[in-house]
Tab-separated table of N, CA and C in Angstrom:
chain	number	residue	atom	x	y	z
A	30	MET	N	3.430	39.308	126.573
A	30	MET	CA	3.760	39.495	125.270
A	30	MET	C	2.656	40.727	124.664
A	31	ASP	N	3.285	41.640	124.127
A	31	ASP	CA	2.492	42.799	123.545
A	31	ASP	C	1.489	42.448	122.554
A	32	ASP	N	0.510	43.048	122.484
A	32	ASP	CA	-0.819	42.744	121.520
A	32	ASP	C	-0.129	42.500	120.114
A	33	SER	N	0.647	43.679	119.799
A	33	SER	CA	1.033	43.704	118.225
A	33	SER	C	2.127	42.519	117.850
A	34	VAL	N	2.825	42.356	118.978
A	34	VAL	CA	3.800	41.058	118.620
A	34	VAL	C	2.905	39.680	118.465
A	35	PHE	N	1.983	39.486	119.460
A	35	PHE	CA	0.952	38.469	119.634
A	35	PHE	C	0.379	38.380	118.187
A	36	LYS	N	-0.354	39.399	117.720
A	36	LYS	CA	-1.083	39.448	116.557
A	36	LYS	C	0.004	38.853	115.265
A	37	GLN	N	1.136	39.638	115.317
A	37	GLN	CA	2.177	39.327	114.165
A	37	GLN	C	2.588	37.803	114.206
A	38	VAL	N	2.595	37.178	115.442
A	38	VAL	CA	3.010	35.636	115.416
A	38	VAL	C	1.922	35.102	114.944
A	39	LEU	N	0.663	35.292	115.264
A	39	LEU	CA	-0.357	34.515	114.763
A	39	LEU	C	-0.658	34.746	113.155
A	40	VAL	N	-0.438	35.835	112.499
A	40	VAL	CA	-0.605	36.077	111.143
A	40	VAL	C	0.642	35.187	110.513
A	41	THR	N	1.833	35.249	110.942
A	41	THR	CA	2.829	34.788	110.396
A	41	THR	C	2.582	33.082	110.547
A	42	THR	N	2.335	32.849	111.570
A	42	THR	CA	1.973	31.266	111.747
A	42	THR	C	0.788	30.749	110.908
A	43	ARG	N	-0.249	31.465	110.880
A	43	ARG	CA	-1.266	31.200	109.912
A	43	ARG	C	-0.753	31.070	108.579
A	44	ASP	N	-0.003	32.032	108.052
A	44	ASP	CA	0.407	31.980	106.620
A	44	ASP	C	1.310	30.606	106.222
A	45	ASP	N	1.989	30.497	107.488
A	45	ASP	CA	2.999	29.410	107.288
A	45	ASP	C	2.606	27.937	107.198
A	46	ILE	N	1.456	27.899	108.257
A	46	ILE	CA	0.657	26.789	108.480
A	46	ILE	C	-0.253	26.393	107.033
A	47	GLU	N	-0.889	27.478	106.631
A	47	GLU	CA	-1.811	27.144	105.257
A	47	GLU	C	-0.862	26.896	104.179
A	48	ARG	N	0.254	27.579	104.054
A	48	ARG	CA	1.395	27.076	102.885
A	48	ARG	C	1.777	25.723	103.056
A	49	PHE	N	2.117	25.309	104.393
A	49	PHE	CA	2.700	24.030	104.337
A	49	PHE	C	1.570	22.785	104.271
A	50	PHE	N	0.467	23.154	104.877
A	50	PHE	CA	-0.732	22.056	104.689
A	50	PHE	C	-1.442	22.147	103.577
A	51	ASP	N	-1.253	23.277	102.705
A	51	ASP	CA	-1.877	23.599	101.455
A	51	ASP	C	-3.519	23.669	101.948
A	52	PHE	N	-3.834	24.434	102.632
A	52	PHE	CA	-5.178	24.381	103.124
A	52	PHE	C	-5.432	25.894	103.743
A	53	ARG	N	-6.620	26.270	103.572
A	53	ARG	CA	-7.170	27.679	103.862
A	53	ARG	C	-8.051	27.559	105.034
A	54	PHE	N	-8.023	28.239	105.996
A	54	PHE	CA	-9.069	28.336	107.016
A	54	PHE	C	-10.007	29.565	106.685
A	55	ASP	N	-11.319	29.367	106.979
A	55	ASP	CA	-12.204	30.497	106.887
A	55	ASP	C	-11.871	31.453	107.813
A	56	ALA	N	-11.314	31.142	109.184
A	56	ALA	CA	-11.014	31.863	110.183
A	56	ALA	C	-9.883	31.222	111.022
A	57	PHE	N	-9.236	32.153	111.642
A	57	PHE	CA	-7.990	31.640	112.419
A	57	PHE	C	-8.130	32.678	113.580
A	58	CYS	N	-8.604	32.329	114.737
A	58	CYS	CA	-8.940	33.284	115.713
A	58	CYS	C	-8.559	32.983	117.223
A	59	MET	N	-8.464	33.769	117.857
A	59	MET	CA	-8.217	33.787	119.408
A	59	MET	C	-9.548	34.055	120.059
A	60	ASP	N	-9.743	33.425	121.091
A	60	ASP	CA	-10.941	33.520	121.951
A	60	ASP	C	-10.562	33.695	123.380
A	61	GLU	N	-11.111	34.847	123.883
A	61	GLU	CA	-10.692	35.173	125.322
A	61	GLU	C	-11.397	34.287	126.183
A	62	GLU	N	-12.648	33.800	125.911
A	62	GLU	CA	-13.224	32.759	126.754
A	62	GLU	C	-12.749	31.375	126.806
A	63	GLU	N	-12.179	30.886	125.612
A	63	GLU	CA	-11.725	29.575	125.488
A	63	GLU	C	-10.459	29.217	126.207
A	64	TYR	N	-10.245	28.019	126.817
A	64	TYR	CA	-9.018	27.713	127.380
A	64	TYR	C	-8.734	26.321	126.595
A	65	GLY	N	-7.934	26.351	125.695
A	65	GLY	CA	-7.532	25.253	124.914
A	65	GLY	C	-7.451	25.698	123.424
A	66	ALA	N	-7.402	24.661	122.470
A	66	ALA	CA	-7.362	25.050	121.112
A	66	ALA	C	-8.130	23.866	120.228
A	67	TYR	N	-8.901	24.148	119.342
A	67	TYR	CA	-9.438	23.128	118.594
A	67	TYR	C	-9.782	23.720	117.248
A	68	PHE	N	-10.231	22.793	116.241
A	68	PHE	CA	-10.486	23.025	114.845
A	68	PHE	C	-12.047	22.829	114.868
A	69	ASP	N	-12.754	23.704	114.459
A	69	ASP	CA	-14.277	23.637	114.284
A	69	ASP	C	-14.479	23.184	112.917
A	70	VAL	N	-14.809	21.954	112.691
A	70	VAL	CA	-15.158	21.435	111.219
A	70	VAL	C	-16.071	22.162	110.329
A	71	ARG	N	-17.287	22.302	111.182
A	71	ARG	CA	-18.220	22.967	110.508
A	71	ARG	C	-18.098	24.478	109.827
A	72	GLU	N	-17.307	25.172	110.945
A	72	GLU	CA	-17.172	26.475	110.533
A	72	GLU	C	-15.645	26.774	109.854
A	73	ASN	N	-14.971	25.796	109.623
A	73	ASN	CA	-13.658	25.571	109.004
A	73	ASN	C	-12.794	26.811	109.768
A	74	THR	N	-12.891	26.717	110.982
A	74	THR	CA	-12.059	27.660	111.849
A	74	THR	C	-11.130	26.991	112.925
A	75	LEU	N	-9.969	27.688	113.078
A	75	LEU	CA	-8.978	27.069	113.990
A	75	LEU	C	-9.180	28.208	115.219
A	76	VAL	N	-9.477	27.699	116.245
A	76	VAL	CA	-9.540	28.674	117.534
A	76	VAL	C	-8.563	28.317	118.523
A	77	VAL	N	-7.926	29.548	119.055
A	77	VAL	CA	-6.999	29.273	120.155
A	77	VAL	C	-7.332	30.256	121.403
A	78	GLY	N	-7.485	29.588	122.511
A	78	GLY	CA	-7.844	30.456	123.664
A	78	GLY	C	-6.610	31.408	123.880
A	79	THR	N	-6.740	32.696	124.238
A	79	THR	CA	-5.788	33.685	124.378
A	79	THR	C	-4.840	33.180	125.607
A	80	GLU	N	-5.572	32.943	126.910
A	80	GLU	CA	-4.803	32.719	128.001
A	80	GLU	C	-4.064	31.295	127.782
A	81	PHE	N	-4.608	30.496	127.086
A	81	PHE	CA	-4.023	29.064	126.811
A	81	PHE	C	-2.714	29.381	126.082
A	82	PHE	N	-2.710	30.102	124.957
A	82	PHE	CA	-1.645	30.412	124.237
A	82	PHE	C	-0.630	30.983	124.790
A	83	LEU	N	-0.887	31.905	125.811
A	83	LEU	CA	0.123	32.653	126.449
A	83	LEU	C	0.726	31.654	127.604
A	84	ASP	N	-0.183	30.774	128.105
A	84	ASP	CA	0.350	29.877	129.189
A	84	ASP	C	1.217	28.843	128.525
A	85	VAL	N	0.901	28.346	127.367
A	85	VAL	CA	1.962	27.222	126.596
A	85	VAL	C	3.207	28.055	126.058
A	86	ALA	N	3.163	29.325	125.869
A	86	ALA	CA	4.401	30.014	125.240
A	86	ALA	C	5.205	30.620	126.463
A	87	ASN	N	4.715	30.363	127.707
A	87	ASN	CA	5.681	30.841	128.897
A	87	ASN	C	6.356	29.807	129.366
A	88	PRO	N	7.623	29.967	129.883
A	88	PRO	CA	8.085	31.350	130.009
A	88	PRO	C	8.497	31.730	128.615
A	89	PRO	N	8.885	33.185	128.720
A	89	PRO	CA	9.238	33.813	127.385
A	89	PRO	C	10.221	32.970	126.725
A	90	GLY	N	10.180	32.709	125.473
A	90	GLY	CA	10.976	32.156	124.684
A	90	GLY	C	10.526	30.779	124.254
A	91	ASN	N	9.247	30.414	124.639
A	91	ASN	CA	8.725	29.184	124.298
A	91	ASN	C	7.467	29.229	123.219
A	92	ILE	N	7.548	30.480	122.446
A	92	ILE	CA	6.622	30.780	121.421
A	92	ILE	C	6.397	29.493	120.541
A	93	ASN	N	7.499	28.795	120.215
A	93	ASN	CA	7.304	27.719	119.387
A	93	ASN	C	6.454	26.204	119.977
A	94	ARG	N	6.319	26.377	121.298
A	94	ARG	CA	5.490	25.414	121.742
A	94	ARG	C	4.018	25.703	121.504
A	95	ALA	N	3.697	27.014	121.618
A	95	ALA	CA	2.307	27.385	121.468
A	95	ALA	C	2.020	27.147	119.875
A	96	ILE	N	3.077	27.603	118.908
A	96	ILE	CA	2.924	27.515	117.391
A	96	ILE	C	2.766	25.677	117.205
A	97	ALA	N	3.341	24.928	117.759
A	97	ALA	CA	3.229	23.395	117.687
A	97	ALA	C	1.772	23.167	118.053
A	98	VAL	N	1.135	23.655	119.134
A	98	VAL	CA	-0.382	23.080	119.298
A	98	VAL	C	-1.270	23.614	118.281
A	99	ILE	N	-0.849	24.845	117.893
A	99	ILE	CA	-1.608	25.390	116.671
A	99	ILE	C	-1.445	24.448	115.546
A	100	ALA	N	-0.262	24.027	115.193
A	100	ALA	CA	0.049	23.063	114.043
A	100	ALA	C	-0.795	21.597	114.436
A	101	HIS	N	-0.941	21.310	115.555
A	101	HIS	CA	-1.635	20.182	115.944
A	101	HIS	C	-2.985	20.192	115.489
A	102	GLU	N	-3.566	21.247	115.793
A	102	GLU	CA	-4.951	21.709	115.547
A	102	GLU	C	-5.160	21.688	113.950
A	103	ALA	N	-4.230	22.587	113.340
A	103	ALA	CA	-4.326	22.459	111.942
A	103	ALA	C	-4.088	21.129	111.272
A	104	ALA	N	-3.567	20.312	111.852
A	104	ALA	CA	-3.373	18.836	111.351
A	104	ALA	C	-4.793	18.238	111.260
A	105	HIS	N	-5.530	18.626	112.353
A	105	HIS	CA	-6.967	18.215	112.224
A	105	HIS	C	-7.709	18.484	110.938
A	106	ALA	N	-7.383	19.831	110.563
A	106	ALA	CA	-8.159	20.389	109.407
A	106	ALA	C	-7.523	19.583	108.116
A	107	PHE	N	-6.373	19.302	108.180
A	107	PHE	CA	-5.735	18.570	107.177
A	107	PHE	C	-6.469	17.041	106.983
A	108	GLN	N	-6.364	16.635	108.293
A	108	GLN	CA	-7.168	15.161	108.292
A	108	GLN	C	-8.589	15.288	107.789
A	109	THR	N	-9.195	16.352	108.032
A	109	THR	CA	-10.598	16.426	107.774
A	109	THR	C	-10.733	16.708	106.260
A	110	LYS	N	-9.851	17.497	105.626
A	110	LYS	CA	-9.969	17.656	104.336
A	110	LYS	C	-9.505	16.567	103.486
A	111	HIS	N	-8.699	15.741	103.740
A	111	HIS	CA	-8.447	14.505	103.050
A	111	HIS	C	-9.197	13.294	103.428
A	112	GLY	N	-9.971	13.329	104.039
A	112	GLY	CA	-10.944	12.262	104.620
A	112	GLY	C	-10.192	11.141	105.419
A	113	LEU	N	-9.083	11.599	105.993
A	113	LEU	CA	-8.206	10.897	106.815
A	113	LEU	C	-9.134	10.520	108.323
A	114	LEU	N	-9.770	11.140	108.740
A	114	LEU	CA	-10.577	10.926	110.025
A	114	LEU	C	-11.308	9.678	109.869
A	115	ASN	N	-12.076	9.430	108.862
A	115	ASN	CA	-12.875	8.272	108.642
A	115	ASN	C	-12.097	7.124	108.411
A	116	MET	N	-10.950	7.255	107.664
A	116	MET	CA	-9.799	6.106	107.520
A	116	MET	C	-9.501	5.803	108.870
A	117	LEU	N	-8.881	6.723	109.581
A	117	LEU	CA	-8.198	6.315	110.880
A	117	LEU	C	-9.489	5.641	111.635
A	118	ILE	N	-10.553	6.154	111.798
A	118	ILE	CA	-11.672	5.658	112.693
A	118	ILE	C	-12.090	4.250	112.237
A	119	GLU	N	-12.215	4.072	110.977
A	119	GLU	CA	-12.488	2.710	110.456
A	119	GLU	C	-11.611	1.594	110.768
A	120	THR	N	-10.237	1.867	110.671
A	120	THR	CA	-9.151	1.035	110.809
A	120	THR	C	-8.476	0.632	112.085
A	121	ASN	N	-9.044	1.566	113.127
A	121	ASN	CA	-8.349	1.366	114.554
A	121	ASN	C	-9.303	1.215	115.576
A	122	PRO	N	-9.005	0.369	116.654
A	122	PRO	CA	-10.101	0.427	117.685
A	122	PRO	C	-10.092	1.607	118.509
A	123	HIS	N	-9.062	2.175	118.765
A	123	HIS	CA	-8.955	3.377	119.557
A	123	HIS	C	-8.899	4.528	118.501
A	124	ARG	N	-9.948	4.973	118.128
A	124	ARG	CA	-10.063	5.944	117.035
A	124	ARG	C	-9.404	7.315	117.538
A	125	VAL	N	-9.869	7.909	118.570
A	125	VAL	CA	-9.252	9.233	119.085
A	125	VAL	C	-7.900	9.244	119.056
A	126	LYS	N	-7.315	8.200	119.867
A	126	LYS	CA	-5.630	7.870	119.895
A	126	LYS	C	-5.140	8.118	118.668
A	127	CYS	N	-5.363	7.282	117.672
A	127	CYS	CA	-4.889	7.268	116.295
A	127	CYS	C	-5.053	8.503	115.649
A	128	ILE	N	-6.062	9.270	115.703
A	128	ILE	CA	-6.256	10.613	115.038
A	128	ILE	C	-5.376	11.647	115.793
A	129	GLU	N	-5.151	11.585	117.030
A	129	GLU	CA	-4.327	12.419	117.884
A	129	GLU	C	-2.991	12.168	117.600
A	130	LEU	N	-2.544	10.958	117.466
A	130	LEU	CA	-1.035	10.750	117.263
A	130	LEU	C	-0.793	11.030	115.846
A	131	HIS	N	-1.670	10.912	114.867
A	131	HIS	CA	-1.237	11.094	113.550
A	131	HIS	C	-1.214	12.759	113.467
A	132	ALA	N	-2.191	13.445	114.267
A	132	ALA	CA	-1.962	14.854	114.141
A	132	ALA	C	-0.674	15.486	114.960
A	133	ASP	N	-0.403	14.634	116.028
A	133	ASP	CA	1.093	14.927	116.699
A	133	ASP	C	2.297	14.697	115.587
A	134	PHE	N	2.107	13.642	114.918
A	134	PHE	CA	3.398	13.459	113.901
A	134	PHE	C	3.121	14.653	112.711
A	135	LEU	N	2.013	15.027	112.342
A	135	LEU	CA	1.991	16.172	111.161
A	135	LEU	C	2.441	17.391	112.080
A	136	ALA	N	1.986	17.629	113.175
A	136	ALA	CA	2.598	18.922	113.851
A	136	ALA	C	4.096	18.718	114.019
A	137	GLY	N	4.735	17.661	114.280
A	137	GLY	CA	5.999	17.672	114.227
A	137	GLY	C	6.641	17.907	112.958
A	138	GLY	N	5.992	17.307	111.794
A	138	GLY	CA	6.486	17.642	110.597
A	138	GLY	C	6.612	18.977	110.154
A	139	TYR	N	5.495	19.683	110.467
A	139	TYR	CA	5.354	21.020	110.179
A	139	TYR	C	6.573	21.913	110.980
A	140	MET	N	6.698	21.513	112.410
A	140	MET	CA	7.795	22.170	113.119
A	140	MET	C	9.051	21.849	112.614
A	141	GLY	N	9.228	20.723	111.971
A	141	GLY	CA	10.532	20.325	111.370
A	141	GLY	C	10.827	21.283	110.421
A	142	TRP	N	9.927	21.276	109.591
A	142	TRP	CA	9.907	22.255	108.482
A	142	TRP	C	10.214	23.804	108.695
A	143	ARG	N	9.490	24.061	109.844
A	143	ARG	CA	9.764	25.584	110.313
A	143	ARG	C	11.089	25.486	110.938
A	144	ALA	N	11.483	24.641	111.466
A	144	ALA	CA	12.883	24.674	112.167
A	144	ALA	C	14.170	25.245	110.985
A	145	ARG	N	13.599	24.925	109.670
A	145	ARG	CA	14.798	25.232	108.585
A	145	ARG	C	14.702	26.841	108.598
A	146	LEU	N	13.603	27.378	108.988
A	146	LEU	CA	13.329	28.768	108.820
A	146	LEU	C	13.543	29.686	110.090
A	147	TYR	N	13.284	29.019	111.154
A	147	TYR	CA	13.457	29.751	112.530
A	147	TYR	C	14.316	28.835	113.454
A	148	ASP	N	14.847	29.380	114.540
A	148	ASP	CA	15.352	28.754	115.424
A	148	ASP	C	14.513	27.954	116.296
A	149	ILE	N	14.490	26.537	116.291
A	149	ILE	CA	13.671	25.800	117.062
A	149	ILE	C	14.191	24.835	117.779
A	150	THR	N	14.037	24.560	119.175
A	150	THR	CA	14.659	23.372	119.977
A	150	THR	C	13.627	22.447	119.963
A	151	LEU	N	13.937	21.203	119.477
A	151	LEU	CA	13.207	20.105	119.778
A	151	LEU	C	12.620	19.757	120.987
A	152	SER	N	13.602	19.808	121.905
A	152	SER	CA	13.417	19.214	123.354
A	152	SER	C	12.401	19.934	124.096
A	153	ASN	N	12.177	21.289	123.984
A	153	ASN	CA	11.033	21.944	124.597
A	153	ASN	C	9.640	21.581	124.052
A	154	MET	N	9.650	21.328	122.865
A	154	MET	CA	8.168	20.811	122.254
A	154	MET	C	7.801	19.483	122.527
A	155	THR	N	8.896	18.445	122.624
A	155	THR	CA	8.592	17.177	122.719
A	155	THR	C	8.426	16.976	124.385
A	156	GLU	N	8.761	17.654	125.219
A	156	GLU	CA	8.501	17.655	126.468
A	156	GLU	C	6.958	17.976	126.714
A	157	MET	N	6.713	19.000	125.930
A	157	MET	CA	5.251	19.447	126.107
A	157	MET	C	4.155	18.468	125.617
A	158	PHE	N	4.613	17.834	124.406
A	158	PHE	CA	3.918	16.767	123.949
A	158	PHE	C	3.696	15.612	124.833
A	159	TYR	N	4.840	15.211	125.416
A	159	TYR	CA	4.735	14.177	126.632
A	159	TYR	C	3.900	14.588	127.492
A	160	SER	N	3.752	15.984	128.045
A	160	SER	CA	2.939	16.388	129.183
A	160	SER	C	1.292	16.361	128.605
A	161	LEU	N	1.193	16.359	127.381
A	161	LEU	CA	-0.274	16.418	126.770
A	161	LEU	C	-0.966	15.010	126.854
A	162	GLY	N	-0.159	14.051	127.211
A	162	GLY	CA	-0.722	12.565	127.073
A	162	GLY	C	-1.400	12.291	128.493
A	163	ASP	N	-2.237	11.305	128.363
A	163	ASP	CA	-3.166	10.866	129.489
A	163	ASP	C	-2.865	9.274	129.613
A	164	SER	N	-3.427	8.993	130.612
A	164	SER	CA	-3.326	7.654	131.126
A	164	SER	C	-4.733	6.885	131.210
A	165	GLN	N	-5.560	7.294	130.479
A	165	GLN	CA	-7.075	6.797	130.392
A	165	GLN	C	-7.090	5.851	129.331
A	166	THR	N	-6.448	4.757	129.354
A	166	THR	CA	-6.239	3.814	128.138
A	166	THR	C	-7.765	3.207	127.956
A	167	GLY	N	-8.358	3.170	128.956
A	167	GLY	CA	-9.735	2.325	128.531
A	167	GLY	C	-10.763	3.303	128.057
A	168	SER	N	-10.469	4.630	128.108
A	168	SER	CA	-11.473	5.792	127.509
A	168	SER	C	-11.640	5.694	126.264
A	169	GLU	N	-12.684	6.109	125.650
A	169	GLU	CA	-12.824	6.142	124.236
A	169	GLU	C	-12.242	7.538	123.877
A	170	GLY	N	-12.220	8.559	124.633
A	170	GLY	CA	-11.381	9.782	124.445
A	170	GLY	C	-9.861	10.016	124.789
A	171	HIS	N	-9.207	8.695	124.887
A	171	HIS	CA	-7.877	8.584	125.393
A	171	HIS	C	-7.119	9.147	124.135
A	172	HIS	N	-6.264	10.066	124.372
A	172	HIS	CA	-5.437	10.898	123.267
A	172	HIS	C	-3.978	10.111	123.184
A	173	GLY	N	-3.633	9.160	123.900
A	173	GLY	CA	-2.324	8.630	123.906
A	173	GLY	C	-1.515	8.671	125.392
A	174	LEU	N	-0.760	7.887	125.540
A	174	LEU	CA	0.162	8.281	126.774
A	174	LEU	C	1.104	9.268	126.353
A	175	GLY	N	1.629	9.817	127.466
A	175	GLY	CA	2.747	10.677	127.090
A	175	GLY	C	3.909	10.465	126.333
A	176	ALA	N	4.544	9.227	126.484
A	176	ALA	CA	5.544	8.628	125.603
A	176	ALA	C	5.156	8.526	124.221
A	177	GLU	N	3.926	8.163	123.799
A	177	GLU	CA	3.607	7.891	122.512
A	177	GLU	C	3.357	9.287	121.724
A	178	ARG	N	2.665	10.261	122.567
A	178	ARG	CA	2.547	11.555	121.986
A	178	ARG	C	4.093	12.292	121.746
A	179	PHE	N	4.907	12.226	122.629
A	179	PHE	CA	6.218	12.658	122.547
A	179	PHE	C	6.797	11.888	121.174
A	180	LEU	N	6.834	10.756	121.181
A	180	LEU	CA	7.481	10.000	120.108
A	180	LEU	C	6.903	10.330	118.849
A	181	SER	N	5.617	10.324	118.651
A	181	SER	CA	5.070	10.763	117.292
A	181	SER	C	5.283	12.009	116.911
A	182	PHE	N	5.392	13.056	117.850
A	182	PHE	CA	5.639	14.285	117.510
A	182	PHE	C	7.203	14.321	117.128
A	183	ARG	N	8.069	13.729	117.802
A	183	ARG	CA	9.399	13.729	117.540
A	183	ARG	C	9.824	13.122	116.045
A	184	GLN	N	9.140	11.899	116.074
A	184	GLN	CA	9.118	11.168	114.639
A	184	GLN	C	8.783	12.169	113.542
A	185	GLY	N	7.574	12.737	113.641
A	185	GLY	CA	7.109	13.713	112.415
A	185	GLY	C	8.338	14.733	112.248
A	186	PHE	N	8.850	15.568	113.458
A	186	PHE	CA	9.801	16.410	113.316
A	186	PHE	C	10.956	16.105	112.430
A	187	GLN	N	11.433	14.681	112.853
A	187	GLN	CA	12.655	14.353	112.315
A	187	GLN	C	12.366	13.836	110.868
A	188	THR	N	11.120	13.774	110.120
A	188	THR	CA	10.800	13.263	109.012
A	188	THR	C	10.990	14.681	108.064
A	189	VAL	N	11.848	14.547	107.016
A	189	VAL	CA	12.350	15.820	106.253
A	189	VAL	C	11.539	15.570	104.873
A	190	THR	N	10.433	16.241	104.591
A	190	THR	CA	9.670	16.313	103.505
A	190	THR	C	9.044	17.666	103.287
A	191	ASP	N	9.055	18.380	102.051
A	191	ASP	CA	8.167	19.455	101.840
A	191	ASP	C	6.769	19.081	101.550
A	192	ASP	N	6.473	17.825	101.254
A	192	ASP	CA	5.144	17.448	100.631
A	192	ASP	C	4.291	16.997	101.747
A	193	GLU	N	3.169	17.753	102.009
A	193	GLU	CA	2.285	17.246	103.056
A	193	GLU	C	1.640	15.932	102.944
A	194	ILE	N	1.387	15.673	101.736
A	194	ILE	CA	0.865	14.357	101.454
A	194	ILE	C	1.796	13.157	101.665
A	195	THR	N	2.995	13.218	101.357
A	195	THR	CA	4.027	12.311	101.750
A	195	THR	C	4.181	12.119	103.338
A	196	LEU	N	4.229	13.323	104.029
A	196	LEU	CA	4.284	13.368	105.478
A	196	LEU	C	3.106	12.674	106.034
A	197	SER	N	1.868	12.946	105.488
A	197	SER	CA	0.798	12.229	106.184
A	197	SER	C	0.774	10.720	105.921
A	198	SER	N	1.231	10.371	104.817
A	198	SER	CA	1.364	8.915	104.355
A	198	SER	C	2.224	8.260	105.507
A	199	MET	N	3.596	8.985	105.673
A	199	MET	CA	4.318	8.461	106.625
A	199	MET	C	4.021	8.385	108.023
A	200	GLY	N	3.225	9.345	108.393
A	200	GLY	CA	2.565	9.444	109.680
A	200	GLY	C	1.541	8.275	109.930
A	201	ILE	N	0.687	7.990	108.796
A	201	ILE	CA	-0.216	7.041	108.940
A	201	ILE	C	0.532	5.637	109.079
A	202	ALA	N	1.625	5.301	108.347
A	202	ALA	CA	2.488	4.100	108.524
A	202	ALA	C	3.014	4.252	110.056
A	203	TYR	N	3.409	5.393	110.623
A	203	TYR	CA	3.997	5.256	111.931
A	203	TYR	C	2.978	4.921	112.805
A	204	VAL	N	1.769	5.514	112.785
A	204	VAL	CA	0.722	5.475	113.700
A	204	VAL	C	0.236	4.073	113.572
A	205	SER	N	0.303	3.365	112.650
A	205	SER	CA	-0.028	2.005	112.368
A	205	SER	C	0.797	1.047	113.190
A	206	GLN	N	1.943	1.329	112.916
A	206	GLN	CA	3.117	0.419	113.772
A	206	GLN	C	3.113	0.721	115.254
A	207	ALA	N	2.522	2.041	115.479
A	207	ALA	CA	2.658	2.239	116.931
A	207	ALA	C	1.547	1.507	117.679
A	208	LYS	N	0.616	0.846	116.858
A	208	LYS	CA	-0.436	-0.023	117.436
A	208	LYS	C	-1.349	0.686	118.518
A	209	CYS	N	-2.108	1.403	117.768
A	209	CYS	CA	-3.331	2.173	118.418
A	209	CYS	C	-4.187	1.385	119.094
A	210	ASP	N	-4.067	0.194	119.317
A	210	ASP	CA	-5.040	-0.720	120.094
A	210	ASP	C	-4.358	-0.712	121.734
């Protein structure tokens, strides 16, 4: 992917994500040394590793998979802004899993909204979220089984709403019934 196309995708994605989640980042940047993506709460910065972004977006034509990962990290910013991290932590024994499944749901909702504007295939992204699952059910860092992450993302994608608060509430209800324990 050529640098100018890469940059344009990120600028458009940032604008769309900020508009959808009604949230502004202080910075939205690529990092040559990072492999992965994360939201830095202290700096209000979304960081994506350049190589990670390209790997997720490959083969060519899978750019929406990379955008879905960015939306997942943006969902963590949304959770932080609205105090949802604390709420999810206080009410569920597997805190990380519930936070991650809720972020998957929100990312799915964003991508469903985006699908009204762009040509997006759901199956490509749900397969990726399935592969992001882990089987470390006894670990505090457990993010959810592949099937749980797949279903959470898909349910968010199929939830039709333009209101991020309604989407989040529906995501919390979904995660609660998905039994994070």
